[in-house]
Amino acid sequence: MRAIIISVDFGSPDHQAHADEFTMLAQGAGAEILATVIARRDRPDAKFFIGSGKVDEAKLVAETHGAEIVLFDQALSPAQQRNLERAFNLRVIDRVTLILDIFALRAKSHEGKLQVELAQLQHLTTRLTRLWTHLERQQGGIGMRGPGESQLEMDKRMIGDKVRTLRERLRKVERQRTTQRRARSRSNTLSVSLVGYTNAGKSTLFNALTRAGAYAADQLFATLDTTTRRIWLENAGQVTISDTVGFIRELPTTLIAAFKATLEETVHADLLLHVIDASSPQRDEQIFEVNKVLQEINAQDIPTILVYNKIDLAGYEPKVDIDDAGKVVRVYVSAQERTGLDGLRAAIAQAKIDILGNNEVETFEDF
């Protein structure tokens, strides 16, 4: 769809990185970006978020370019979104809705689709009073995947019934995962989960370690469904590795809640590999955002190894950093070039003896 972006700058030094990330999100959803309007403010306007003057400017830009949709890089309240749609006479999609829309587009598994639908319905319950009469002729496109226009007409009772049904079906999935985890635990198998900021290269690393064919692409949220593979590491034995959904700043809380079953793989892992894009100028902020989400899902105390990926782009050499206690804290790899993976496998093997205990595992000095 033909779209303009309204990017709001509150004076943050990383505003450009935030704006670039949102542009990637919009393109990932299939939007054709015609123009970007920058609104600089000290605080949000209660009615329009960006103020009436900037709305008039953006409206002129939208009309000039023939835009079909307006994308906001911030989260809007239901009232602000309604007021903006009336002003533009176009559909207005905020950051939260856009992320939900991408998840609806990318979810492939039955479980993933259930989780996305649950998140969308929970988001819609706060916006059932929106007046869509001016948009009746517009069908499909960004922001309308999943539940769609027809479900906006459902009352809260009907949506509530649907939400309860989806939660029950997801609880069944969760029970199945619990059974699988118990089986792995009894077999003394180390459970490893890849976590990290979206587009950090988790799926590429997952494929490199497991020789699996998980979908990997240079785009945000390429992976939504958890994929688990069992591998054999020399001197470590059986290890299960799970590739999970990437995190992002301002990830909608409804999405975190809806993806509880998927994130359970992270919460119950024995070891986390926090995959970091070593070439990203925003890597420190991305590390912070991932740690924040891990805290929200109570996974902050799980043993973690930082895996600095894409060293071929950052100009680093493969290496392993060990702390004073002899534990691996950082590993530098390129999943794309498959360099540094031996050091990572050795680090996982060392972690197994530290976490589960295994006299057959060599000490790290042997590698």
XYZ file of C-alpha atoms in Angstrom:
367
model
C 0.000 0.000 0.000
C 1.093 3.586 -0.696
C 1.950 5.138 2.654
C 3.479 8.145 4.348
C 5.281 7.834 7.669
C 4.927 10.326 10.491
C 8.032 10.105 12.658
C 7.941 11.860 16.028
C 11.199 13.209 17.481
C 11.102 13.933 21.202
C 14.745 14.991 21.255
C 16.193 11.520 21.712
C 19.761 11.139 20.371
C 18.818 7.830 18.739
C 15.720 9.149 16.979
C 17.154 8.402 13.532
C 17.829 4.782 14.452
C 14.287 4.510 15.789
C 12.941 6.032 12.556
C 15.030 3.716 10.360
C 13.801 0.711 12.295
C 10.182 1.765 11.819
C 10.776 2.200 8.082
C 12.055 -1.395 7.969
C 8.931 -2.511 9.815
C 6.707 -0.680 7.345
C 8.505 -2.132 4.337
C 8.328 -5.575 5.915
C 4.558 -5.174 6.084
C 4.462 -4.417 2.359
C 4.157 -0.634 2.459
C 5.466 1.578 -0.335
C 6.904 4.561 1.515
C 6.122 7.762 -0.391
C 7.372 10.326 2.117
C 8.293 10.819 5.765
C 7.056 13.742 7.852
C 9.172 14.592 10.918
C 7.314 16.077 13.902
C 9.512 17.517 16.670
C 7.815 17.877 20.029
C 8.585 18.074 23.734
C 5.558 15.962 24.611
C 2.624 14.334 22.781
C -0.430 16.420 21.924
C -3.480 15.034 23.715
C -5.750 15.182 20.666
C -3.541 14.477 17.644
C -0.229 13.405 19.260
C 1.627 15.725 16.826
C -0.553 18.847 17.082
C -3.056 20.297 14.614
C -0.472 22.311 12.639
C 1.644 19.270 11.870
C -1.512 17.323 10.989
C -2.342 19.930 8.326
C 1.208 19.663 6.942
C 1.104 15.857 6.883
C -2.366 15.864 5.312
C -1.051 17.987 2.432
C 1.876 15.577 1.959
C -0.496 12.602 1.937
C -2.788 14.237 -0.625
C 0.127 15.317 -2.833
C 1.561 11.818 -2.987
C -1.754 9.994 -3.194
C -1.198 8.059 0.029
C -3.621 5.306 0.977
C -2.507 4.942 4.594
C -0.695 6.905 7.322
C 1.856 5.110 9.515
C 2.824 6.498 12.945
C 6.100 5.391 14.531
C 4.642 5.783 18.031
C 1.834 4.075 19.923
C -1.416 6.060 19.743
C -4.352 6.049 22.122
C -7.710 4.972 20.642
C -8.926 8.597 20.767
C -5.806 9.952 19.043
C -6.050 7.329 16.324
C -9.739 8.099 15.793
C -9.090 11.861 15.625
C -6.263 11.405 13.143
C -8.335 9.148 10.896
C -11.065 11.771 10.803
C -8.525 14.480 9.968
C -6.768 12.508 7.206
C -9.841 10.589 6.029
C -7.394 7.681 5.738
C -6.600 4.659 7.821
C -3.998 5.481 10.490
C -1.796 2.656 11.770
C 0.411 3.101 14.829
C 3.543 1.180 15.816
C 1.709 -1.433 17.892
C -0.811 -2.247 15.170
C 1.940 -2.436 12.548
C 3.939 -4.945 14.598
C 0.810 -7.033 15.147
C 0.142 -6.880 11.415
C 3.624 -8.145 10.569
C 3.167 -10.994 13.017
C -0.115 -11.881 11.298
C 1.686 -11.863 7.958
C 4.645 -13.994 9.086
C 3.095 -16.543 11.466
C 3.147 -19.956 9.800
C 2.438 -22.549 12.460
C -0.977 -23.231 13.964
C 0.303 -22.067 17.351
C 1.800 -18.878 15.931
C -1.444 -17.957 14.204
C -3.403 -18.556 17.409
C -1.057 -16.295 19.357
C -1.221 -13.502 16.802
C -5.013 -13.620 16.659
C -5.191 -13.473 20.452
C -2.913 -10.409 20.537
C -4.912 -8.682 17.806
C -8.230 -9.299 19.546
C -6.869 -8.039 22.863
C -5.661 -4.912 21.089
C -9.031 -4.429 19.373
C -10.996 -4.538 22.615
C -9.682 -1.061 23.489
C -10.696 0.318 20.082
C -14.189 -0.985 19.480
C -15.668 2.519 19.606
C -13.644 3.699 16.607
C -15.755 5.165 13.808
C -14.840 3.405 10.569
C -17.656 4.742 8.384
C -15.207 6.927 6.424
C -13.131 3.831 5.626
C -15.906 1.478 4.542
C -14.735 1.451 0.922
C -11.170 0.527 1.867
C -10.618 -3.196 2.190
C -7.552 -5.226 3.040
C -3.983 -4.016 3.300
C -1.770 -3.094 6.228
C -3.490 -3.219 9.589
C -6.361 -5.320 8.278
C -4.842 -8.801 8.288
C -6.070 -11.378 10.765
C -9.354 -10.523 12.488
C -10.109 -7.823 9.893
C -12.853 -5.291 9.386
C -15.732 -7.642 10.178
C -14.535 -8.312 13.723
C -14.456 -4.606 14.503
C -18.240 -4.893 14.517
C -18.215 -7.594 17.172
C -19.159 -6.523 20.655
C -16.870 -7.056 23.618
C -18.773 -10.122 24.759
C -18.172 -11.916 21.466
C -14.500 -10.959 21.413
C -14.213 -12.038 25.044
C -15.581 -15.475 24.134
C -13.089 -15.780 21.287
C -10.199 -14.709 23.533
C -11.127 -17.361 26.118
C -11.253 -20.029 23.408
C -7.849 -19.037 22.058
C -6.322 -19.001 25.537
C -7.595 -22.508 26.218
C -6.159 -23.808 22.951
C -2.826 -22.165 23.739
C -2.863 -23.700 27.238
C -3.049 -27.109 25.570
C 0.012 -26.228 23.515
C 1.756 -25.088 26.688
C 0.965 -28.419 28.397
C 2.430 -30.270 25.416
C 5.592 -28.194 25.647
C 5.827 -28.902 29.389
C 5.640 -32.641 28.698
C 8.380 -32.353 26.087
C 10.593 -30.349 28.465
C 10.194 -32.961 31.217
C 11.276 -35.670 28.793
C 14.371 -33.660 27.882
C 15.127 -33.025 31.537
C 14.986 -36.720 32.377
C 17.420 -37.480 29.560
C 19.992 -35.009 30.953
C 19.732 -32.975 27.757
C 20.853 -29.353 27.920
C 18.129 -26.996 26.679
C 19.480 -23.932 24.847
C 17.398 -21.006 23.550
C 18.562 -18.344 21.125
C 17.308 -14.901 22.101
C 18.144 -11.462 20.800
C 16.989 -8.343 19.037
C 15.120 -8.918 15.816
C 17.399 -9.253 12.767
C 20.446 -10.057 14.920
C 20.981 -13.254 12.915
C 19.479 -15.827 15.284
C 17.974 -18.018 12.567
C 21.173 -17.974 10.503
C 23.112 -19.021 13.611
C 20.488 -21.663 14.398
C 20.874 -23.109 10.893
C 24.656 -23.045 11.157
C 24.637 -24.927 14.474
C 21.931 -27.454 13.653
C 22.123 -27.719 9.842
C 18.397 -27.011 9.872
C 16.512 -25.075 7.228
C 14.782 -22.472 9.384
C 13.704 -19.383 7.449
C 16.286 -16.616 7.695
C 16.150 -13.219 6.006
C 17.536 -9.704 6.400
C 14.295 -8.274 7.726
C 12.623 -7.628 11.050
C 10.644 -10.533 12.532
C 11.686 -13.076 9.910
C 11.136 -15.744 12.579
C 7.955 -15.942 14.649
C 7.473 -19.644 15.353
C 9.785 -21.469 17.731
C 11.814 -24.182 16.039
C 13.648 -26.770 18.164
C 16.336 -29.164 16.974
C 18.398 -31.779 18.779
C 22.131 -31.824 18.055
C 25.079 -33.857 19.272
C 28.136 -32.004 20.555
C 31.378 -33.853 21.061
C 32.109 -34.268 24.783
C 28.689 -32.780 25.617
C 26.211 -35.266 24.191
C 22.639 -34.337 23.334
C 21.700 -30.654 23.292
C 18.395 -29.118 22.167
C 18.526 -25.674 20.585
C 15.452 -23.477 20.082
C 15.192 -20.497 17.741
C 12.698 -17.977 19.152
C 10.993 -14.759 18.073
C 13.187 -11.665 18.086
C 12.616 -8.795 20.501
C 12.227 -5.142 19.614
C 11.962 -1.877 21.518
C 8.443 -1.037 22.678
C 7.248 -4.565 21.970
C 3.486 -4.497 22.648
C 2.695 -5.944 26.070
C -0.289 -7.778 24.572
C 2.108 -9.514 22.215
C 4.397 -10.603 25.048
C 1.377 -11.992 26.886
C -0.035 -13.705 23.805
C 3.295 -15.307 22.953
C 3.642 -16.808 26.415
C 3.673 -20.373 25.079
C 6.484 -19.559 22.650
C 8.451 -17.602 25.237
C 8.078 -20.552 27.629
C 10.954 -22.105 25.665
C 13.071 -19.181 26.832
C 11.839 -19.191 30.428
C 12.531 -22.908 30.879
C 15.829 -23.069 28.998
C 18.975 -24.159 30.849
C 21.104 -21.749 28.848
C 20.416 -18.628 26.770
C 22.520 -17.581 23.816
C 21.898 -13.839 23.562
C 22.671 -13.150 19.890
C 23.863 -9.585 19.238
C 24.418 -7.818 15.926
C 28.046 -6.767 16.438
C 27.843 -4.447 13.419
C 24.862 -2.424 14.667
C 25.567 1.096 15.974
C 22.623 0.558 18.339
C 23.820 -2.741 19.747
C 24.097 -1.489 23.351
C 20.522 -0.230 23.267
C 19.391 -3.474 21.650
C 21.081 -5.476 24.417
C 19.238 -3.327 26.958
C 15.874 -3.902 25.240
C 16.373 -7.681 25.123
C 17.344 -7.764 28.800
C 14.224 -5.745 29.607
C 11.967 -8.292 27.905
C 13.816 -11.176 29.583
C 13.060 -9.518 32.902
C 9.381 -9.170 31.960
C 9.116 -12.918 31.317
C 11.192 -13.798 34.430
C 14.113 -15.193 32.440
C 16.750 -12.734 33.661
C 18.485 -15.234 35.969
C 19.033 -17.982 33.390
C 22.751 -18.532 32.600
C 23.542 -16.523 29.464
C 26.353 -16.331 26.935
C 26.563 -13.192 24.788
C 27.120 -14.182 21.154
C 28.398 -11.280 19.067
C 27.304 -12.201 15.533
C 28.120 -10.616 12.133
C 31.771 -10.039 13.053
C 32.555 -10.158 9.330
C 30.658 -6.862 9.020
C 32.053 -5.382 12.245
C 35.711 -6.146 11.511
C 36.235 -8.437 14.528
C 38.068 -11.742 14.708
C 36.530 -14.914 16.151
C 37.346 -15.209 19.851
C 36.019 -16.323 23.232
C 36.039 -14.137 26.372
C 36.253 -15.878 29.750
C 35.659 -14.258 33.149
C 37.808 -14.645 36.284
C 35.800 -17.715 37.328
C 36.660 -19.488 34.090
C 33.172 -19.189 32.586
C 32.534 -18.108 29.024
C 30.783 -14.723 28.889
C 31.195 -13.666 25.220
C 31.753 -15.471 21.945
C 32.448 -13.683 18.643
C 31.146 -15.425 15.515
C 29.877 -14.932 11.986
C 26.946 -17.245 11.390
C 26.867 -16.233 7.736
C 30.553 -17.045 7.187
C 30.432 -19.917 9.716
C 33.485 -18.646 11.584
C 33.917 -18.902 15.340
C 31.358 -21.709 15.634
C 33.830 -24.187 17.109
C 34.400 -21.782 19.983
C 30.644 -21.441 20.482
C 30.151 -25.215 20.485
C 32.936 -25.503 23.042
C 31.272 -22.807 25.164
C 27.955 -24.713 25.087
C 29.763 -27.915 26.081
C 31.418 -26.103 28.986
C 28.055 -24.678 30.034
C 26.574 -28.164 30.181
C 29.084 -29.301 32.799
C 28.541 -26.074 34.764
C 24.749 -26.365 34.689
C 23.900 -30.084 34.542
C 27.205 -31.665 35.439
C 28.922 -34.149 33.146
C 32.309 -35.616 33.930
C 32.873 -36.445 30.285
C 32.872 -32.804 29.225
C 36.376 -31.396 28.820
C 37.374 -28.148 30.431
C 37.453 -25.085 28.196
C 41.273 -25.041 28.222
C 41.172 -28.242 26.141
C 39.671 -26.406 23.156
